[in-house]
């Protein structure tokens, strides 16, 4: 008998986690951003539950600043799967007076990133979801290295790093009190490269922005931001470059990387050779401070 | 070849003083696995141009402030041959629970030893916990060799002591490697000491054979989830789960526990793929030849090497909570995908965490204690000794008030145990100070239990429901305990084996008795085929002097089969449902029921009226024994 190949072992673990949540929690939901990690989650859900239906709907928190290519992908993919999609809009949260918009198109780097948290918690409460699958990985950031697979949040959606349960073997404890919920990260143990190799192995389709394409961009704070209706570069120099995205967030804060990699094998080769972490390169929101991620997680950020 | 890269999970144990974080930083740095921005952070945290290697691993702010690692942190790195998951666990005794957590899934443990101090109490504890948790490969990383001038004698001394320690604990594969994490000797690159001819740490980690026994041992597949294709879907139900032992192939004859039914696995699949075989850690779905009542918590095994079931567990328990554990405490126990209730029977011995030798048992267990503990469970568990299977031999205990995971458990032995002796001698009935006579008199009611037994579809539930309605309309508290309904919650963890049926009846009988004691009329509608089990329910009531009225709904099996509202008789006759009472499982007709109803002839209202009449015979006016 040969040893389990590592992607296979990671896949089996993730499927096991998703089935545990479906069996032990009452109203799970799968958080879908249109990003590669949540696309992998959808594939894993197929492996866990087909030929039956998914025992949960799919939830997207829409900031209004998404890449149009991603929204198109989202609608098409969920329809293909025949599953239910719920869209929670940050704009609705703002309109309802539950949050003040922090985004200003003339201030590159400003975003609705923090506001998403409020919209997300409202959506969880409205639908009484008690478990939310997310595509976060522990390799993304130092503060995530200690995040559990089952990450418990109190009624305010807050994470207390000292009050997390030990996770022994593959025995997950999903017990919660009314009003609490648990964020579940089935691909906690995957690295960025694992995700790409899995996409390659499973021949998963991705939104087109993951591959090299010409785009009008400008430099801001060491990142290449796209010129769009949401971001006005002002006097910054614009250029049209061949770029792709490593992560998918809002257009306002997601940086592109210069690349000619137009298909999965060349992207995988580039990632394997890369010298900068995914978040360090392309997410302005994480670079604010050393403890940025930890602070946002305490507040309920996904 | 990237496609065949193996996954290795390793645990590192040691304290900040031993240089553990520095070692991990060095491993990642020298293996060129750190990316530029991480390196930047490391350099920023360092002084005088020397990177702070530990900065990479100390994640949470509280830890950076205190300079210690307080929780299990997971790190990832990949070499051409292997992908590694490091569970980085803190060293201090206060954090034994974290060490246990990190070790629970590890193939290999790296134990940090400071060459100046040699093997200390803490090193013994880390080695012992690793061996206890089933890690079969140990590496002693003898660090700070530069501070002892690479003294070979010093290293050999530690190596030999570590070797005998591992041997005493039964770990066959134990190596010691002299390193300097700070300078980088023998971590990734070979060091200067010519006398050391073994591999550097990373090379050793890449060579250890961690998965040669995949698929060996008895078949174990805990059922995790039942896949029910939607109408118009592709046919049959699938039973999904993650392989926990052995190898499964289509065509294999298996037994489903605890039910005990035999069947054949007809297909193994994952999404659209049909698999030729499955072994741990595959997550799969299987189809079986027979229409059995299989659900979450069941175990698929082979007949010849199925585990023995039982309710008495001899365990090694690692206590993870700050509140103490005492005999008589009750918990929820999660074992594979099965959840049962468990009571602490006794603490047999405390284990010395450094030697695993037994010490006299304490009255209670404190945080981080490891002890031999006997547990009793509410239903049969099908477990293996932990040293034979790290999945089916492991369990956790959950506190029902805090919902916390409070113990990690390793099964040593499963014994049948007594099904009805879970009660600790320390538990006594708590009198509320209100006597039944007064309670019933003031409420103007009198309690009793009706127990309706008979074949499936004999008409029990219809009569029971009519009786309930008549009573409630007359202002009497009454409640129907229907067999199907209790299996959703109260007995949701039970199947249909004789043992589980008995447990179901025991639970329903207790609930009925409590309800009747409160003054309500409990109406139980249960097939309850076994005369012995019904006798048990009756005894329970008589002992508490609560009226017990057995009603036998006697309907010929042909009539039942004709009614057959759920289509079960048809399927049982076709052999699709096993252990079906009246067709393929026996029904013991009651010899002396209080009431006999001829279900094929008697009108429902007439039957309900006769039951009401009978109830009045047990009322307070008639000098019921309950009022003596």
JSON list of N, CA, C and O in Angstrom, two decimals, chain A residues 239-262:
[
{"chain": "A", "resi": 239, "resn": "UNK", "atom": "N", "xyz": [-1.22, 52.89, -16.22]},
{"chain": "A", "resi": 239, "resn": "UNK", "atom": "CA", "xyz": [-0.60, 52.12, -17.30]},
{"chain": "A", "resi": 239, "resn": "UNK", "atom": "C", "xyz": [-1.49, 50.91, -17.59]},
{"chain": "A", "resi": 239, "resn": "UNK", "atom": "O", "xyz": [-2.28, 50.50, -16.74]},
{"chain": "A", "resi": 240, "resn": "UNK", "atom": "N", "xyz": [-1.38, 50.38, -18.77]},
{"chain": "A", "resi": 240, "resn": "UNK", "atom": "CA", "xyz": [-2.08, 49.15, -19.06]},
{"chain": "A", "resi": 240, "resn": "UNK", "atom": "C", "xyz": [-1.05, 48.03, -19.05]},
{"chain": "A", "resi": 240, "resn": "UNK", "atom": "O", "xyz": [-0.08, 48.06, -19.80]},
{"chain": "A", "resi": 241, "resn": "UNK", "atom": "N", "xyz": [-1.27, 47.09, -18.13]},
{"chain": "A", "resi": 241, "resn": "UNK", "atom": "CA", "xyz": [-0.26, 46.04, -17.96]},
{"chain": "A", "resi": 241, "resn": "UNK", "atom": "C", "xyz": [-0.93, 44.67, -18.06]},
{"chain": "A", "resi": 241, "resn": "UNK", "atom": "O", "xyz": [-2.15, 44.54, -17.91]},
{"chain": "A", "resi": 242, "resn": "UNK", "atom": "N", "xyz": [-0.12, 43.65, -18.30]},
{"chain": "A", "resi": 242, "resn": "UNK", "atom": "CA", "xyz": [-0.63, 42.28, -18.25]},
{"chain": "A", "resi": 242, "resn": "UNK", "atom": "C", "xyz": [-0.55, 41.83, -16.79]},
{"chain": "A", "resi": 242, "resn": "UNK", "atom": "O", "xyz": [0.54, 41.75, -16.22]},
{"chain": "A", "resi": 243, "resn": "UNK", "atom": "N", "xyz": [-1.71, 41.61, -16.17]},
{"chain": "A", "resi": 243, "resn": "UNK", "atom": "CA", "xyz": [-1.73, 41.27, -14.73]},
{"chain": "A", "resi": 243, "resn": "UNK", "atom": "C", "xyz": [-2.66, 40.09, -14.49]},
{"chain": "A", "resi": 243, "resn": "UNK", "atom": "O", "xyz": [-3.48, 39.72, -15.34]},
{"chain": "A", "resi": 244, "resn": "UNK", "atom": "N", "xyz": [-2.50, 39.53, -13.31]},
{"chain": "A", "resi": 244, "resn": "UNK", "atom": "CA", "xyz": [-3.49, 38.59, -12.80]},
{"chain": "A", "resi": 244, "resn": "UNK", "atom": "C", "xyz": [-3.63, 38.83, -11.30]},
{"chain": "A", "resi": 244, "resn": "UNK", "atom": "O", "xyz": [-2.84, 39.58, -10.71]},
{"chain": "A", "resi": 245, "resn": "UNK", "atom": "N", "xyz": [-4.65, 38.21, -10.69]},
{"chain": "A", "resi": 245, "resn": "UNK", "atom": "CA", "xyz": [-4.86, 38.39, -9.26]},
{"chain": "A", "resi": 245, "resn": "UNK", "atom": "C", "xyz": [-4.54, 37.09, -8.52]},
{"chain": "A", "resi": 245, "resn": "UNK", "atom": "O", "xyz": [-4.83, 36.00, -9.01]},
{"chain": "A", "resi": 246, "resn": "UNK", "atom": "N", "xyz": [-3.94, 37.27, -7.35]},
{"chain": "A", "resi": 246, "resn": "UNK", "atom": "CA", "xyz": [-3.64, 36.09, -6.52]},
{"chain": "A", "resi": 246, "resn": "UNK", "atom": "C", "xyz": [-4.77, 35.82, -5.54]},
{"chain": "A", "resi": 246, "resn": "UNK", "atom": "O", "xyz": [-4.99, 34.70, -5.11]},
{"chain": "A", "resi": 247, "resn": "UNK", "atom": "N", "xyz": [-5.43, 36.88, -5.12]},
{"chain": "A", "resi": 247, "resn": "UNK", "atom": "CA", "xyz": [-6.60, 36.73, -4.24]},
{"chain": "A", "resi": 247, "resn": "UNK", "atom": "C", "xyz": [-7.71, 37.56, -4.85]},
{"chain": "A", "resi": 247, "resn": "UNK", "atom": "O", "xyz": [-7.47, 38.45, -5.65]},
{"chain": "A", "resi": 248, "resn": "UNK", "atom": "N", "xyz": [-8.93, 37.25, -4.44]},
{"chain": "A", "resi": 248, "resn": "UNK", "atom": "CA", "xyz": [-10.06, 38.02, -4.91]},
{"chain": "A", "resi": 248, "resn": "UNK", "atom": "C", "xyz": [-10.70, 38.71, -3.72]},
{"chain": "A", "resi": 248, "resn": "UNK", "atom": "O", "xyz": [-11.28, 38.07, -2.86]},
{"chain": "A", "resi": 249, "resn": "UNK", "atom": "N", "xyz": [-10.56, 40.01, -3.65]},
{"chain": "A", "resi": 249, "resn": "UNK", "atom": "CA", "xyz": [-11.25, 40.81, -2.64]},
{"chain": "A", "resi": 249, "resn": "UNK", "atom": "C", "xyz": [-11.96, 41.92, -3.38]},
{"chain": "A", "resi": 249, "resn": "UNK", "atom": "O", "xyz": [-12.29, 41.78, -4.56]},
{"chain": "A", "resi": 250, "resn": "UNK", "atom": "N", "xyz": [-12.16, 43.03, -2.68]},
{"chain": "A", "resi": 250, "resn": "UNK", "atom": "CA", "xyz": [-12.78, 44.17, -3.36]},
{"chain": "A", "resi": 250, "resn": "UNK", "atom": "C", "xyz": [-11.81, 44.79, -4.35]},
{"chain": "A", "resi": 250, "resn": "UNK", "atom": "O", "xyz": [-10.60, 44.79, -4.14]},
{"chain": "A", "resi": 251, "resn": "UNK", "atom": "N", "xyz": [-12.37, 45.39, -5.41]},
{"chain": "A", "resi": 251, "resn": "UNK", "atom": "CA", "xyz": [-11.54, 46.09, -6.39]},
{"chain": "A", "resi": 251, "resn": "UNK", "atom": "C", "xyz": [-10.78, 47.23, -5.74]},
{"chain": "A", "resi": 251, "resn": "UNK", "atom": "O", "xyz": [-9.73, 47.64, -6.21]},
{"chain": "A", "resi": 252, "resn": "UNK", "atom": "N", "xyz": [-11.33, 47.73, -4.63]},
{"chain": "A", "resi": 252, "resn": "UNK", "atom": "CA", "xyz": [-10.73, 48.90, -3.99]},
{"chain": "A", "resi": 252, "resn": "UNK", "atom": "C", "xyz": [-9.41, 48.59, -3.30]},
{"chain": "A", "resi": 252, "resn": "UNK", "atom": "O", "xyz": [-8.60, 49.48, -3.10]},
{"chain": "A", "resi": 253, "resn": "UNK", "atom": "N", "xyz": [-9.20, 47.34, -2.90]},
{"chain": "A", "resi": 253, "resn": "UNK", "atom": "CA", "xyz": [-8.02, 47.06, -2.09]},
{"chain": "A", "resi": 253, "resn": "UNK", "atom": "C", "xyz": [-7.26, 45.81, -2.53]},
{"chain": "A", "resi": 253, "resn": "UNK", "atom": "O", "xyz": [-6.35, 45.36, -1.83]},
{"chain": "A", "resi": 254, "resn": "UNK", "atom": "N", "xyz": [-7.66, 45.20, -3.63]},
{"chain": "A", "resi": 254, "resn": "UNK", "atom": "CA", "xyz": [-6.95, 44.01, -4.06]},
{"chain": "A", "resi": 254, "resn": "UNK", "atom": "C", "xyz": [-5.93, 44.37, -5.14]},
{"chain": "A", "resi": 254, "resn": "UNK", "atom": "O", "xyz": [-6.29, 44.94, -6.16]},
{"chain": "A", "resi": 255, "resn": "UNK", "atom": "N", "xyz": [-4.68, 44.05, -4.85]},
{"chain": "A", "resi": 255, "resn": "UNK", "atom": "CA", "xyz": [-3.62, 44.38, -5.78]},
{"chain": "A", "resi": 255, "resn": "UNK", "atom": "C", "xyz": [-3.42, 43.29, -6.82]},
{"chain": "A", "resi": 255, "resn": "UNK", "atom": "O", "xyz": [-3.59, 42.10, -6.53]},
{"chain": "A", "resi": 256, "resn": "UNK", "atom": "N", "xyz": [-3.07, 43.70, -8.02]},
{"chain": "A", "resi": 256, "resn": "UNK", "atom": "CA", "xyz": [-2.77, 42.74, -9.08]},
{"chain": "A", "resi": 256, "resn": "UNK", "atom": "C", "xyz": [-1.27, 42.46, -9.09]},
{"chain": "A", "resi": 256, "resn": "UNK", "atom": "O", "xyz": [-0.48, 43.22, -8.54]},
{"chain": "A", "resi": 257, "resn": "UNK", "atom": "N", "xyz": [-0.88, 41.35, -9.68]},
{"chain": "A", "resi": 257, "resn": "UNK", "atom": "CA", "xyz": [0.55, 41.09, -9.89]},
{"chain": "A", "resi": 257, "resn": "UNK", "atom": "C", "xyz": [0.80, 41.05, -11.40]},
{"chain": "A", "resi": 257, "resn": "UNK", "atom": "O", "xyz": [-0.04, 40.58, -12.17]},
{"chain": "A", "resi": 258, "resn": "UNK", "atom": "N", "xyz": [1.96, 41.57, -11.78]},
{"chain": "A", "resi": 258, "resn": "UNK", "atom": "CA", "xyz": [2.32, 41.51, -13.20]},
{"chain": "A", "resi": 258, "resn": "UNK", "atom": "C", "xyz": [2.58, 40.06, -13.55]},
{"chain": "A", "resi": 258, "resn": "UNK", "atom": "O", "xyz": [3.32, 39.37, -12.84]},
{"chain": "A", "resi": 259, "resn": "UNK", "atom": "N", "xyz": [1.98, 39.62, -14.62]},
{"chain": "A", "resi": 259, "resn": "UNK", "atom": "CA", "xyz": [2.14, 38.21, -14.96]},
{"chain": "A", "resi": 259, "resn": "UNK", "atom": "C", "xyz": [1.69, 37.97, -16.39]},
{"chain": "A", "resi": 259, "resn": "UNK", "atom": "O", "xyz": [0.83, 38.69, -16.92]},
{"chain": "A", "resi": 260, "resn": "UNK", "atom": "N", "xyz": [2.29, 36.96, -16.99]},
{"chain": "A", "resi": 260, "resn": "UNK", "atom": "CA", "xyz": [1.82, 36.51, -18.30]},
{"chain": "A", "resi": 260, "resn": "UNK", "atom": "C", "xyz": [1.21, 35.12, -18.19]},
{"chain": "A", "resi": 260, "resn": "UNK", "atom": "O", "xyz": [0.93, 34.47, -19.20]},
{"chain": "A", "resi": 261, "resn": "UNK", "atom": "N", "xyz": [1.02, 34.66, -16.97]},
{"chain": "A", "resi": 261, "resn": "UNK", "atom": "CA", "xyz": [0.53, 33.29, -16.77]},
{"chain": "A", "resi": 261, "resn": "UNK", "atom": "C", "xyz": [-0.95, 33.24, -17.14]},
{"chain": "A", "resi": 261, "resn": "UNK", "atom": "O", "xyz": [-1.80, 33.81, -16.45]},
{"chain": "A", "resi": 262, "resn": "UNK", "atom": "N", "xyz": [-1.26, 32.56, -18.22]},
{"chain": "A", "resi": 262, "resn": "UNK", "atom": "CA", "xyz": [-2.62, 32.60, -18.74]},
{"chain": "A", "resi": 262, "resn": "UNK", "atom": "C", "xyz": [-3.39, 31.32, -18.46]},
{"chain": "A", "resi": 262, "resn": "UNK", "atom": "O", "xyz": [-4.57, 31.22, -18.79]}
]
